[in-house]
Amino acid sequence: MLQIQNLLIIGTVWPEPNSSAAGGRMLQLITQFQQQGFTITFASPAMDSEFMADLKSLDVKKKSIVLNCSSFDVFVKEMNPTIVLFDRFMMEEQFGWRVAENCPYALRILDTEDMHCLRLARQKAFKEKRKFEFVDLLKEEIAKREIASILRSDLSLIISEFEMDILKTTFKIDEKLLYYLPFLLETILEATFKNFPSFEIRKNFVFIGNFLHEPNWNAVQYLKETIWPLLRKQLPEAELHIYGAYPSQKVMQLHQPKEGFHIKGRANDANEVAQNARIVLAPLRFGAGIKGKLIEAMQCGTPSITTTIGSESMHGHLPWNGFVTNDVIKFSEAAVQLYQDKKLWTASQQNGIAIINQRYSKEMFENDFASKIEFLRSNLPQHRLDNFFGALLQHHTLSSTKYMSRWIEAKNNKKE
């Protein structure tokens, strides 16, 4: 019988697994902690969304919290969680010092999702039409906040091996503070992929991505202006269907059915969309982390064509489930070849299944992750003693962020 312990998750937003990979990732983490015997409360300062997961059906308690308000102190002290998981560094900034002050023995874990400073530094380099260099990271203001959050936390979950390397080499973070934990997926069994729609049944190209995410919007523009015209010349009957949550008016204005370019908006079932497409296109020119749209393609038996940033840290030494290229001509040529060649398409599909099973099968990580959590809980005082810079940052955060937050709270109370 597992001992019941409390886990508090503080989310930037309520999880939306059908809107973003981050939402799916959060549900995977919830499952992992429930299997370890934790009762879970998910708290967030965000407004409710019609697309948020039904937490009650997942046996997760829901709690709305307020920024810069001592009501959180009362709540967290009363709950007295065993572990607090911060969803992205912004939540650790806002609530980490309050957790440390009111629940000093709670294990504090940061789920980074991806390195925000890496994504923003690459985006800046792209817009300035220059090559990204690692020194760019050291110049990013957000990097200072993000790395400080990692140092203050007892453990940070890192989704990408590439980002693990950056944190250890560029930022000199002690690897005891980092834990590589990618997407945790079900193994694709033979019976499953035998039921995938066949090459003949599938048609058209697809792109899926949340439009609140700048790399996705940029990729759609790239498809519309540069890649799709080249593809369309060689495959005049083919169509490209663009799906994504939260499309803006400027996204919808790209809808050009006569050109075979269709803006579809939010997908009711992203898996169904990917399974019925013959190829997923993802020409990402900047970004970070692991790309949920490409994982989803592999899970649906759908080959993909992407860039080196798109495939970064995703397939190790295994062959990609399609093509990886940064050259626009090669990208369009690869898309045409893969669209027409059943043998190549089938081999690419098998590559994707191998990547999922050999790199993301949750059975590979569950036991070690549970052991890591138990080890830290049992050795927390020494672990924190070894993390002097984290203690230093925690001390100054309590001295600065605390009083800034108290000032904001007092100001808000005066307005009332």
PDB file of N, CA, C and O in Angstrom, residues 86 105 164 218 254 263 265 287 291 320 322 329 348 353 387 395:
ATOM      1  N   PHE A  86       6.315  23.605  -9.762  1.00  0.00           N
ATOM      2  CA  PHE A  86       6.055  24.870 -10.455  1.00  0.00           C
ATOM      3  C   PHE A  86       6.049  24.624 -11.963  1.00  0.00           C
ATOM      4  O   PHE A  86       7.001  24.076 -12.516  1.00  0.00           O
ATOM      5  N   TYR A 105       9.979  22.523   4.391  1.00  0.00           N
ATOM      6  CA  TYR A 105      10.387  21.132   4.189  1.00  0.00           C
ATOM      7  C   TYR A 105       9.793  20.517   2.918  1.00  0.00           C
ATOM      8  O   TYR A 105      10.028  19.345   2.635  1.00  0.00           O
ATOM      9  N   MET A 164      19.762  20.159 -21.583  1.00  0.00           N
ATOM     10  CA  MET A 164      20.557  19.648 -20.460  1.00  0.00           C
ATOM     11  C   MET A 164      22.019  20.041 -20.645  1.00  0.00           C
ATOM     12  O   MET A 164      22.680  20.516 -19.719  1.00  0.00           O
ATOM     13  N   ASN A 218       5.303  31.827 -37.144  1.00  0.00           N
ATOM     14  CA  ASN A 218       6.358  32.065 -38.116  1.00  0.00           C
ATOM     15  C   ASN A 218       6.430  30.938 -39.137  1.00  0.00           C
ATOM     16  O   ASN A 218       6.625  31.179 -40.339  1.00  0.00           O
ATOM     17  N   LEU A 254      -4.896  34.230 -43.956  1.00  0.00           N
ATOM     18  CA  LEU A 254      -4.061  33.434 -44.859  1.00  0.00           C
ATOM     19  C   LEU A 254      -4.859  32.342 -45.580  1.00  0.00           C
ATOM     20  O   LEU A 254      -4.331  31.686 -46.470  1.00  0.00           O
ATOM     21  N   ILE A 263      -6.853  27.319 -43.719  1.00  0.00           N
ATOM     22  CA  ILE A 263      -6.719  27.583 -42.276  1.00  0.00           C
ATOM     23  C   ILE A 263      -7.947  26.968 -41.601  1.00  0.00           C
ATOM     24  O   ILE A 263      -9.077  27.408 -41.804  1.00  0.00           O
ATOM     25  N   GLY A 265      -8.178  26.280 -38.091  1.00  0.00           N
ATOM     26  CA  GLY A 265      -8.394  26.634 -36.692  1.00  0.00           C
ATOM     27  C   GLY A 265      -8.172  25.459 -35.755  1.00  0.00           C
ATOM     28  O   GLY A 265      -7.440  24.518 -36.072  1.00  0.00           O
ATOM     29  N   GLY A 287      12.993  28.155 -31.882  1.00  0.00           N
ATOM     30  CA  GLY A 287      12.207  27.438 -30.880  1.00  0.00           C
ATOM     31  C   GLY A 287      13.117  26.723 -29.907  1.00  0.00           C
ATOM     32  O   GLY A 287      14.339  26.892 -29.912  1.00  0.00           O
ATOM     33  N   LYS A 291       9.201  19.023 -29.731  1.00  0.00           N
ATOM     34  CA  LYS A 291       8.052  19.505 -30.495  1.00  0.00           C
ATOM     35  C   LYS A 291       6.892  18.501 -30.456  1.00  0.00           C
ATOM     36  O   LYS A 291       6.952  17.424 -31.034  1.00  0.00           O
ATOM     37  N   TRP A 320      15.276   9.765 -38.775  1.00  0.00           N
ATOM     38  CA  TRP A 320      14.058  10.550 -38.643  1.00  0.00           C
ATOM     39  C   TRP A 320      12.900   9.887 -39.388  1.00  0.00           C
ATOM     40  O   TRP A 320      13.113   9.112 -40.316  1.00  0.00           O
ATOM     41  N   GLY A 322      11.075  10.709 -41.725  1.00  0.00           N
ATOM     42  CA  GLY A 322      10.855  11.516 -42.923  1.00  0.00           C
ATOM     43  C   GLY A 322      12.142  12.203 -43.309  1.00  0.00           C
ATOM     44  O   GLY A 322      13.157  11.544 -43.536  1.00  0.00           O
ATOM     45  N   ILE A 329      14.410  24.531 -50.887  1.00  0.00           N
ATOM     46  CA  ILE A 329      14.255  23.713 -52.089  1.00  0.00           C
ATOM     47  C   ILE A 329      14.242  22.226 -51.730  1.00  0.00           C
ATOM     48  O   ILE A 329      13.369  21.461 -52.175  1.00  0.00           O
ATOM     49  N   SER A 348       9.592   5.484 -43.440  1.00  0.00           N
ATOM     50  CA  SER A 348       9.612   6.661 -42.559  1.00  0.00           C
ATOM     51  C   SER A 348       8.646   6.476 -41.386  1.00  0.00           C
ATOM     52  O   SER A 348       8.952   6.842 -40.253  1.00  0.00           O
ATOM     53  N   ILE A 353       7.838   5.156 -35.338  1.00  0.00           N
ATOM     54  CA  ILE A 353       7.418   4.202 -34.305  1.00  0.00           C
ATOM     55  C   ILE A 353       8.615   3.798 -33.444  1.00  0.00           C
ATOM     56  O   ILE A 353       8.527   3.717 -32.214  1.00  0.00           O
ATOM     57  N   ASN A 387      23.828  22.988  -2.439  1.00  0.00           N
ATOM     58  CA  ASN A 387      23.422  23.982  -3.445  1.00  0.00           C
ATOM     59  C   ASN A 387      23.536  25.387  -2.850  1.00  0.00           C
ATOM     60  O   ASN A 387      22.549  26.076  -2.615  1.00  0.00           O
ATOM     61  N   HIS A 395      17.845  33.444  -0.447  1.00  0.00           N
ATOM     62  CA  HIS A 395      17.964  34.472   0.591  1.00  0.00           C
ATOM     63  C   HIS A 395      17.648  35.858   0.033  1.00  0.00           C
ATOM     64  O   HIS A 395      16.869  36.622   0.615  1.00  0.00           O
TER      65      HIS A 395
END
